[in-house]
Amino acid sequence: MNKQIYKFIEGVRRQSFDQYSVTDEESYEPKNLPVPNLKQTLENYLKCIEPIVSKEELTHTKLLCAENEENLKHLQKCLIQFSQKEINWVTKWWLDKFYLSARLPLCINSNPGMIFQRKNFNDIQHYLKYTARIISGMLDYKNIIDSHEMPIDRAHHSEKGQPLCMDQYQWLFRTYRRPGLSYDRQIRNSNHEDIYEYICVMINNNIYLIMIGVNVNNHSENDVYHQLCLIYDMALESEKDQCLGYFTSLPRNEWAT
């Protein structure tokens, strides 16, 4: 168990209770995402394009906005009606059109990467122990999410303190993006207790599994370390021409085939 993670979570929870009224995660409903004001949206749009278009193009765009104002008002009305039926009216459109339909390779284009602070390791065992500690901490964090112990996220801007939707956390460790022709799919594992869970480790362009088991909470950092050692030894003996990892960086249509 990574005590630092639980210490951090508890600190956030105490801060939330000190500043705001106690709100149980199951007892609140997030507000529906509002539809931006039409006039303000058009004004902001024109301000955004002004530095990057010519004067003639800007004048033409302003004219188009004015000529289509009535049609835009009808569209705005339909959008407001639709937004009243959904907690977040933009989620499905954004997810389908701007994310899952993108055909470019995921790396950099859709999925950003993160770099840890540079560290110097004495040997491979030191490196693998460090990796095992990171994985163990992630599993502890996943256990906090699965047991619904995460403090409620709150807004820090116009409506400071307003509870925010926590649904995104449930997709963090249980989602797989399956490549498809013209459109990918999100596969989300259910939260059943009988699921045998594992972690994918990519090394030397191959993918190996660290078996965690049915109960994530029963893992140990030492078990993870020993599995990493076995994976490292297998990777050294693997055939160099078996490069499954290469496919994950291809355009999505190619990876799907």
mmCIF file with all atom_site columns, C-alpha atoms in Angstrom, residues 15-156:
data_model
loop_
_atom_site.group_PDB
_atom_site.id
_atom_site.type_symbol
_atom_site.label_atom_id
_atom_site.label_alt_id
_atom_site.label_comp_id
_atom_site.label_asym_id
_atom_site.label_entity_id
_atom_site.label_seq_id
_atom_site.pdbx_PDB_ins_code
_atom_site.Cartn_x
_atom_site.Cartn_y
_atom_site.Cartn_z
_atom_site.occupancy
_atom_site.B_iso_or_equiv
_atom_site.pdbx_formal_charge
_atom_site.auth_seq_id
_atom_site.auth_comp_id
_atom_site.auth_asym_id
_atom_site.auth_atom_id
_atom_site.pdbx_PDB_model_num
ATOM 1   C CA . GLN A 1 15  ? -9.725  20.512 2.679   1.00 0.00 ? 15  GLN A CA 1
ATOM 2   C CA . SER A 1 16  ? -13.016 19.978 0.846   1.00 0.00 ? 16  SER A CA 1
ATOM 3   C CA . PHE A 1 17  ? -14.901 19.392 4.106   1.00 0.00 ? 17  PHE A CA 1
ATOM 4   C CA . ASP A 1 18  ? -13.326 22.477 5.713   1.00 0.00 ? 18  ASP A CA 1
ATOM 5   C CA . GLN A 1 19  ? -14.267 24.811 2.857   1.00 0.00 ? 19  GLN A CA 1
ATOM 6   C CA . TYR A 1 20  ? -17.617 23.421 1.744   1.00 0.00 ? 20  TYR A CA 1
ATOM 7   C CA . SER A 1 21  ? -20.605 21.656 3.195   1.00 0.00 ? 21  SER A CA 1
ATOM 8   C CA . VAL A 1 22  ? -20.269 17.893 3.397   1.00 0.00 ? 22  VAL A CA 1
ATOM 9   C CA . THR A 1 23  ? -21.648 16.426 0.172   1.00 0.00 ? 23  THR A CA 1
ATOM 10  C CA . ASP A 1 24  ? -21.840 12.689 -0.301  1.00 0.00 ? 24  ASP A CA 1
ATOM 11  C CA . GLU A 1 25  ? -20.903 11.470 -3.778  1.00 0.00 ? 25  GLU A CA 1
ATOM 12  C CA . GLU A 1 26  ? -24.155 9.564  -4.157  1.00 0.00 ? 26  GLU A CA 1
ATOM 13  C CA . SER A 1 27  ? -26.387 12.461 -3.091  1.00 0.00 ? 27  SER A CA 1
ATOM 14  C CA . TYR A 1 28  ? -25.698 15.115 -5.704  1.00 0.00 ? 28  TYR A CA 1
ATOM 15  C CA . GLU A 1 29  ? -26.496 15.554 -9.384  1.00 0.00 ? 29  GLU A CA 1
ATOM 16  C CA . PRO A 1 30  ? -24.097 17.522 -11.611 1.00 0.00 ? 30  PRO A CA 1
ATOM 17  C CA . LYS A 1 31  ? -25.679 20.473 -13.367 1.00 0.00 ? 31  LYS A CA 1
ATOM 18  C CA . ASN A 1 32  ? -26.451 20.103 -17.047 1.00 0.00 ? 32  ASN A CA 1
ATOM 19  C CA . LEU A 1 33  ? -23.803 21.680 -19.272 1.00 0.00 ? 33  LEU A CA 1
ATOM 20  C CA . PRO A 1 34  ? -25.270 25.008 -20.447 1.00 0.00 ? 34  PRO A CA 1
ATOM 21  C CA . VAL A 1 35  ? -25.406 26.042 -24.099 1.00 0.00 ? 35  VAL A CA 1
ATOM 22  C CA . PRO A 1 36  ? -23.320 29.190 -24.701 1.00 0.00 ? 36  PRO A CA 1
ATOM 23  C CA . ASN A 1 37  ? -25.143 32.382 -25.630 1.00 0.00 ? 37  ASN A CA 1
ATOM 24  C CA . LEU A 1 38  ? -25.402 32.671 -29.437 1.00 0.00 ? 38  LEU A CA 1
ATOM 25  C CA . LYS A 1 39  ? -24.494 36.354 -29.721 1.00 0.00 ? 39  LYS A CA 1
ATOM 26  C CA . GLN A 1 40  ? -21.529 35.968 -27.378 1.00 0.00 ? 40  GLN A CA 1
ATOM 27  C CA . THR A 1 41  ? -20.367 32.864 -29.250 1.00 0.00 ? 41  THR A CA 1
ATOM 28  C CA . LEU A 1 42  ? -20.361 34.687 -32.592 1.00 0.00 ? 42  LEU A CA 1
ATOM 29  C CA . GLU A 1 43  ? -18.545 37.669 -31.098 1.00 0.00 ? 43  GLU A CA 1
ATOM 30  C CA . ASN A 1 44  ? -15.876 35.398 -29.575 1.00 0.00 ? 44  ASN A CA 1
ATOM 31  C CA . TYR A 1 45  ? -15.519 33.530 -32.867 1.00 0.00 ? 45  TYR A CA 1
ATOM 32  C CA . LEU A 1 46  ? -14.909 36.724 -34.810 1.00 0.00 ? 46  LEU A CA 1
ATOM 33  C CA . LYS A 1 47  ? -12.360 37.865 -32.223 1.00 0.00 ? 47  LYS A CA 1
ATOM 34  C CA . CYS A 1 48  ? -10.517 34.550 -32.508 1.00 0.00 ? 48  CYS A CA 1
ATOM 35  C CA . ILE A 1 49  ? -10.216 34.596 -36.304 1.00 0.00 ? 49  ILE A CA 1
ATOM 36  C CA . GLU A 1 50  ? -9.406  38.298 -36.624 1.00 0.00 ? 50  GLU A CA 1
ATOM 37  C CA . PRO A 1 51  ? -5.610  37.895 -36.092 1.00 0.00 ? 51  PRO A CA 1
ATOM 38  C CA . ILE A 1 52  ? -5.287  35.068 -38.640 1.00 0.00 ? 52  ILE A CA 1
ATOM 39  C CA . VAL A 1 53  ? -7.473  36.172 -41.593 1.00 0.00 ? 53  VAL A CA 1
ATOM 40  C CA . SER A 1 54  ? -7.309  39.082 -44.008 1.00 0.00 ? 54  SER A CA 1
ATOM 41  C CA . LYS A 1 55  ? -9.565  42.123 -43.691 1.00 0.00 ? 55  LYS A CA 1
ATOM 42  C CA . GLU A 1 56  ? -11.578 40.915 -46.688 1.00 0.00 ? 56  GLU A CA 1
ATOM 43  C CA . GLU A 1 57  ? -12.070 37.465 -45.150 1.00 0.00 ? 57  GLU A CA 1
ATOM 44  C CA . LEU A 1 58  ? -13.084 38.974 -41.814 1.00 0.00 ? 58  LEU A CA 1
ATOM 45  C CA . THR A 1 59  ? -15.624 41.262 -43.490 1.00 0.00 ? 59  THR A CA 1
ATOM 46  C CA . HIS A 1 60  ? -17.026 38.326 -45.455 1.00 0.00 ? 60  HIS A CA 1
ATOM 47  C CA . THR A 1 61  ? -17.326 36.204 -42.297 1.00 0.00 ? 61  THR A CA 1
ATOM 48  C CA . LYS A 1 62  ? -19.124 38.994 -40.440 1.00 0.00 ? 62  LYS A CA 1
ATOM 49  C CA . LEU A 1 63  ? -21.537 39.242 -43.351 1.00 0.00 ? 63  LEU A CA 1
ATOM 50  C CA . LEU A 1 64  ? -22.208 35.497 -43.261 1.00 0.00 ? 64  LEU A CA 1
ATOM 51  C CA . CYS A 1 65  ? -22.924 35.647 -39.528 1.00 0.00 ? 65  CYS A CA 1
ATOM 52  C CA . ALA A 1 66  ? -25.414 38.464 -40.054 1.00 0.00 ? 66  ALA A CA 1
ATOM 53  C CA . GLU A 1 67  ? -27.121 36.793 -43.037 1.00 0.00 ? 67  GLU A CA 1
ATOM 54  C CA . ASN A 1 68  ? -27.543 33.472 -41.204 1.00 0.00 ? 68  ASN A CA 1
ATOM 55  C CA . GLU A 1 69  ? -28.625 34.903 -37.862 1.00 0.00 ? 69  GLU A CA 1
ATOM 56  C CA . GLU A 1 70  ? -32.199 33.591 -38.125 1.00 0.00 ? 70  GLU A CA 1
ATOM 57  C CA . ASN A 1 71  ? -31.056 30.094 -39.076 1.00 0.00 ? 71  ASN A CA 1
ATOM 58  C CA . LEU A 1 72  ? -28.556 30.156 -36.232 1.00 0.00 ? 72  LEU A CA 1
ATOM 59  C CA . LYS A 1 73  ? -31.287 31.154 -33.798 1.00 0.00 ? 73  LYS A CA 1
ATOM 60  C CA . HIS A 1 74  ? -33.310 28.108 -34.867 1.00 0.00 ? 74  HIS A CA 1
ATOM 61  C CA . LEU A 1 75  ? -30.246 25.893 -34.426 1.00 0.00 ? 75  LEU A CA 1
ATOM 62  C CA . GLN A 1 76  ? -29.625 27.434 -31.009 1.00 0.00 ? 76  GLN A CA 1
ATOM 63  C CA . LYS A 1 77  ? -33.190 26.660 -29.957 1.00 0.00 ? 77  LYS A CA 1
ATOM 64  C CA . CYS A 1 78  ? -32.823 23.004 -31.044 1.00 0.00 ? 78  CYS A CA 1
ATOM 65  C CA . LEU A 1 79  ? -29.517 22.763 -29.217 1.00 0.00 ? 79  LEU A CA 1
ATOM 66  C CA . ILE A 1 80  ? -31.019 24.131 -25.996 1.00 0.00 ? 80  ILE A CA 1
ATOM 67  C CA . GLN A 1 81  ? -33.850 21.591 -26.202 1.00 0.00 ? 81  GLN A CA 1
ATOM 68  C CA . PHE A 1 82  ? -31.364 18.775 -26.733 1.00 0.00 ? 82  PHE A CA 1
ATOM 69  C CA . SER A 1 83  ? -29.173 19.974 -23.847 1.00 0.00 ? 83  SER A CA 1
ATOM 70  C CA . GLN A 1 84  ? -32.105 19.644 -21.445 1.00 0.00 ? 84  GLN A CA 1
ATOM 71  C CA . LYS A 1 85  ? -32.170 15.894 -22.107 1.00 0.00 ? 85  LYS A CA 1
ATOM 72  C CA . GLU A 1 86  ? -28.457 15.302 -21.503 1.00 0.00 ? 86  GLU A CA 1
ATOM 73  C CA . ILE A 1 87  ? -26.206 16.108 -18.540 1.00 0.00 ? 87  ILE A CA 1
ATOM 74  C CA . ASN A 1 88  ? -23.465 16.980 -21.019 1.00 0.00 ? 88  ASN A CA 1
ATOM 75  C CA . TRP A 1 89  ? -24.879 17.605 -24.507 1.00 0.00 ? 89  TRP A CA 1
ATOM 76  C CA . VAL A 1 90  ? -21.446 17.828 -26.147 1.00 0.00 ? 90  VAL A CA 1
ATOM 77  C CA . THR A 1 91  ? -19.970 14.544 -24.828 1.00 0.00 ? 91  THR A CA 1
ATOM 78  C CA . LYS A 1 92  ? -21.149 12.127 -27.535 1.00 0.00 ? 92  LYS A CA 1
ATOM 79  C CA . TRP A 1 93  ? -20.418 14.539 -30.407 1.00 0.00 ? 93  TRP A CA 1
ATOM 80  C CA . TRP A 1 94  ? -16.942 15.268 -29.130 1.00 0.00 ? 94  TRP A CA 1
ATOM 81  C CA . LEU A 1 95  ? -16.170 11.621 -28.336 1.00 0.00 ? 95  LEU A CA 1
ATOM 82  C CA . ASP A 1 96  ? -17.446 10.271 -31.679 1.00 0.00 ? 96  ASP A CA 1
ATOM 83  C CA . LYS A 1 97  ? -16.398 12.986 -34.126 1.00 0.00 ? 97  LYS A CA 1
ATOM 84  C CA . PHE A 1 98  ? -13.220 14.442 -32.657 1.00 0.00 ? 98  PHE A CA 1
ATOM 85  C CA . TYR A 1 99  ? -11.752 11.421 -30.868 1.00 0.00 ? 99  TYR A CA 1
ATOM 86  C CA . LEU A 1 100 ? -12.921 7.977  -31.935 1.00 0.00 ? 100 LEU A CA 1
ATOM 87  C CA . SER A 1 101 ? -13.308 8.943  -35.609 1.00 0.00 ? 101 SER A CA 1
ATOM 88  C CA . ALA A 1 102 ? -9.788  10.374 -35.843 1.00 0.00 ? 102 ALA A CA 1
ATOM 89  C CA . ARG A 1 103 ? -7.684  8.162  -38.113 1.00 0.00 ? 103 ARG A CA 1
ATOM 90  C CA . LEU A 1 104 ? -4.258  9.513  -37.198 1.00 0.00 ? 104 LEU A CA 1
ATOM 91  C CA . PRO A 1 105 ? -1.969  7.470  -34.905 1.00 0.00 ? 105 PRO A CA 1
ATOM 92  C CA . LEU A 1 106 ? -2.922  7.944  -31.262 1.00 0.00 ? 106 LEU A CA 1
ATOM 93  C CA . CYS A 1 107 ? 0.546   8.824  -30.024 1.00 0.00 ? 107 CYS A CA 1
ATOM 94  C CA . ILE A 1 108 ? 0.904   12.616 -29.790 1.00 0.00 ? 108 ILE A CA 1
ATOM 95  C CA . ASN A 1 109 ? -2.072  13.274 -32.113 1.00 0.00 ? 109 ASN A CA 1
ATOM 96  C CA . SER A 1 110 ? -4.793  12.130 -29.686 1.00 0.00 ? 110 SER A CA 1
ATOM 97  C CA . ASN A 1 111 ? -3.150  10.652 -26.614 1.00 0.00 ? 111 ASN A CA 1
ATOM 98  C CA . PRO A 1 112 ? -0.509  12.816 -24.933 1.00 0.00 ? 112 PRO A CA 1
ATOM 99  C CA . GLY A 1 113 ? 2.412   11.269 -23.140 1.00 0.00 ? 113 GLY A CA 1
ATOM 100 C CA . MET A 1 114 ? 3.924   12.156 -19.797 1.00 0.00 ? 114 MET A CA 1
ATOM 101 C CA . ILE A 1 115 ? 7.591   12.136 -18.842 1.00 0.00 ? 115 ILE A CA 1
ATOM 102 C CA . PHE A 1 116 ? 8.733   11.400 -15.322 1.00 0.00 ? 116 PHE A CA 1
ATOM 103 C CA . GLN A 1 117 ? 11.436  13.410 -13.657 1.00 0.00 ? 117 GLN A CA 1
ATOM 104 C CA . ARG A 1 118 ? 14.852  12.200 -14.784 1.00 0.00 ? 118 ARG A CA 1
ATOM 105 C CA . LYS A 1 119 ? 16.393  9.639  -12.437 1.00 0.00 ? 119 LYS A CA 1
ATOM 106 C CA . ASN A 1 120 ? 19.686  7.763  -12.476 1.00 0.00 ? 120 ASN A CA 1
ATOM 107 C CA . PHE A 1 121 ? 19.576  4.048  -11.699 1.00 0.00 ? 121 PHE A CA 1
ATOM 108 C CA . ASN A 1 122 ? 22.469  1.971  -10.430 1.00 0.00 ? 122 ASN A CA 1
ATOM 109 C CA . ASP A 1 123 ? 21.374  -1.144 -12.314 1.00 0.00 ? 123 ASP A CA 1
ATOM 110 C CA . ILE A 1 124 ? 18.339  -2.793 -13.913 1.00 0.00 ? 124 ILE A CA 1
ATOM 111 C CA . GLN A 1 125 ? 17.095  -4.093 -10.552 1.00 0.00 ? 125 GLN A CA 1
ATOM 112 C CA . HIS A 1 126 ? 17.012  -0.555 -9.198  1.00 0.00 ? 126 HIS A CA 1
ATOM 113 C CA . TYR A 1 127 ? 15.039  0.523  -12.269 1.00 0.00 ? 127 TYR A CA 1
ATOM 114 C CA . LEU A 1 128 ? 12.570  -2.360 -11.993 1.00 0.00 ? 128 LEU A CA 1
ATOM 115 C CA . LYS A 1 129 ? 11.991  -1.704 -8.276  1.00 0.00 ? 129 LYS A CA 1
ATOM 116 C CA . TYR A 1 130 ? 11.236  1.939  -9.087  1.00 0.00 ? 130 TYR A CA 1
ATOM 117 C CA . THR A 1 131 ? 8.791   0.829  -11.797 1.00 0.00 ? 131 THR A CA 1
ATOM 118 C CA . ALA A 1 132 ? 7.145   -1.625 -9.401  1.00 0.00 ? 132 ALA A CA 1
ATOM 119 C CA . ARG A 1 133 ? 6.605   1.177  -6.885  1.00 0.00 ? 133 ARG A CA 1
ATOM 120 C CA . ILE A 1 134 ? 4.905   3.331  -9.540  1.00 0.00 ? 134 ILE A CA 1
ATOM 121 C CA . ILE A 1 135 ? 2.652   0.450  -10.606 1.00 0.00 ? 135 ILE A CA 1
ATOM 122 C CA . SER A 1 136 ? 1.795   -0.330 -6.985  1.00 0.00 ? 136 SER A CA 1
ATOM 123 C CA . GLY A 1 137 ? 0.848   3.294  -6.405  1.00 0.00 ? 137 GLY A CA 1
ATOM 124 C CA . MET A 1 138 ? -1.382  3.266  -9.488  1.00 0.00 ? 138 MET A CA 1
ATOM 125 C CA . LEU A 1 139 ? -3.132  0.130  -8.232  1.00 0.00 ? 139 LEU A CA 1
ATOM 126 C CA . ASP A 1 140 ? -3.754  1.795  -4.862  1.00 0.00 ? 140 ASP A CA 1
ATOM 127 C CA . TYR A 1 141 ? -5.180  4.793  -6.703  1.00 0.00 ? 141 TYR A CA 1
ATOM 128 C CA . LYS A 1 142 ? -7.409  2.479  -8.756  1.00 0.00 ? 142 LYS A CA 1
ATOM 129 C CA . ASN A 1 143 ? -8.638  0.828  -5.566  1.00 0.00 ? 143 ASN A CA 1
ATOM 130 C CA . ILE A 1 144 ? -9.602  4.250  -4.177  1.00 0.00 ? 144 ILE A CA 1
ATOM 131 C CA . ILE A 1 145 ? -11.581 4.950  -7.361  1.00 0.00 ? 145 ILE A CA 1
ATOM 132 C CA . ASP A 1 146 ? -13.269 1.532  -7.411  1.00 0.00 ? 146 ASP A CA 1
ATOM 133 C CA . SER A 1 147 ? -14.342 1.873  -3.779  1.00 0.00 ? 147 SER A CA 1
ATOM 134 C CA . HIS A 1 148 ? -15.726 5.393  -4.456  1.00 0.00 ? 148 HIS A CA 1
ATOM 135 C CA . GLU A 1 149 ? -13.425 6.997  -1.898  1.00 0.00 ? 149 GLU A CA 1
ATOM 136 C CA . MET A 1 150 ? -12.243 9.814  -4.184  1.00 0.00 ? 150 MET A CA 1
ATOM 137 C CA . PRO A 1 151 ? -13.034 13.292 -2.822  1.00 0.00 ? 151 PRO A CA 1
ATOM 138 C CA . ILE A 1 152 ? -15.515 15.134 -5.024  1.00 0.00 ? 152 ILE A CA 1
ATOM 139 C CA . ASP A 1 153 ? -13.912 17.448 -7.580  1.00 0.00 ? 153 ASP A CA 1
ATOM 140 C CA . ARG A 1 154 ? -15.066 21.043 -7.251  1.00 0.00 ? 154 ARG A CA 1
ATOM 141 C CA . ALA A 1 155 ? -15.033 24.070 -9.516  1.00 0.00 ? 155 ALA A CA 1
ATOM 142 C CA . HIS A 1 156 ? -12.446 26.762 -8.843  1.00 0.00 ? 156 HIS A CA 1
#
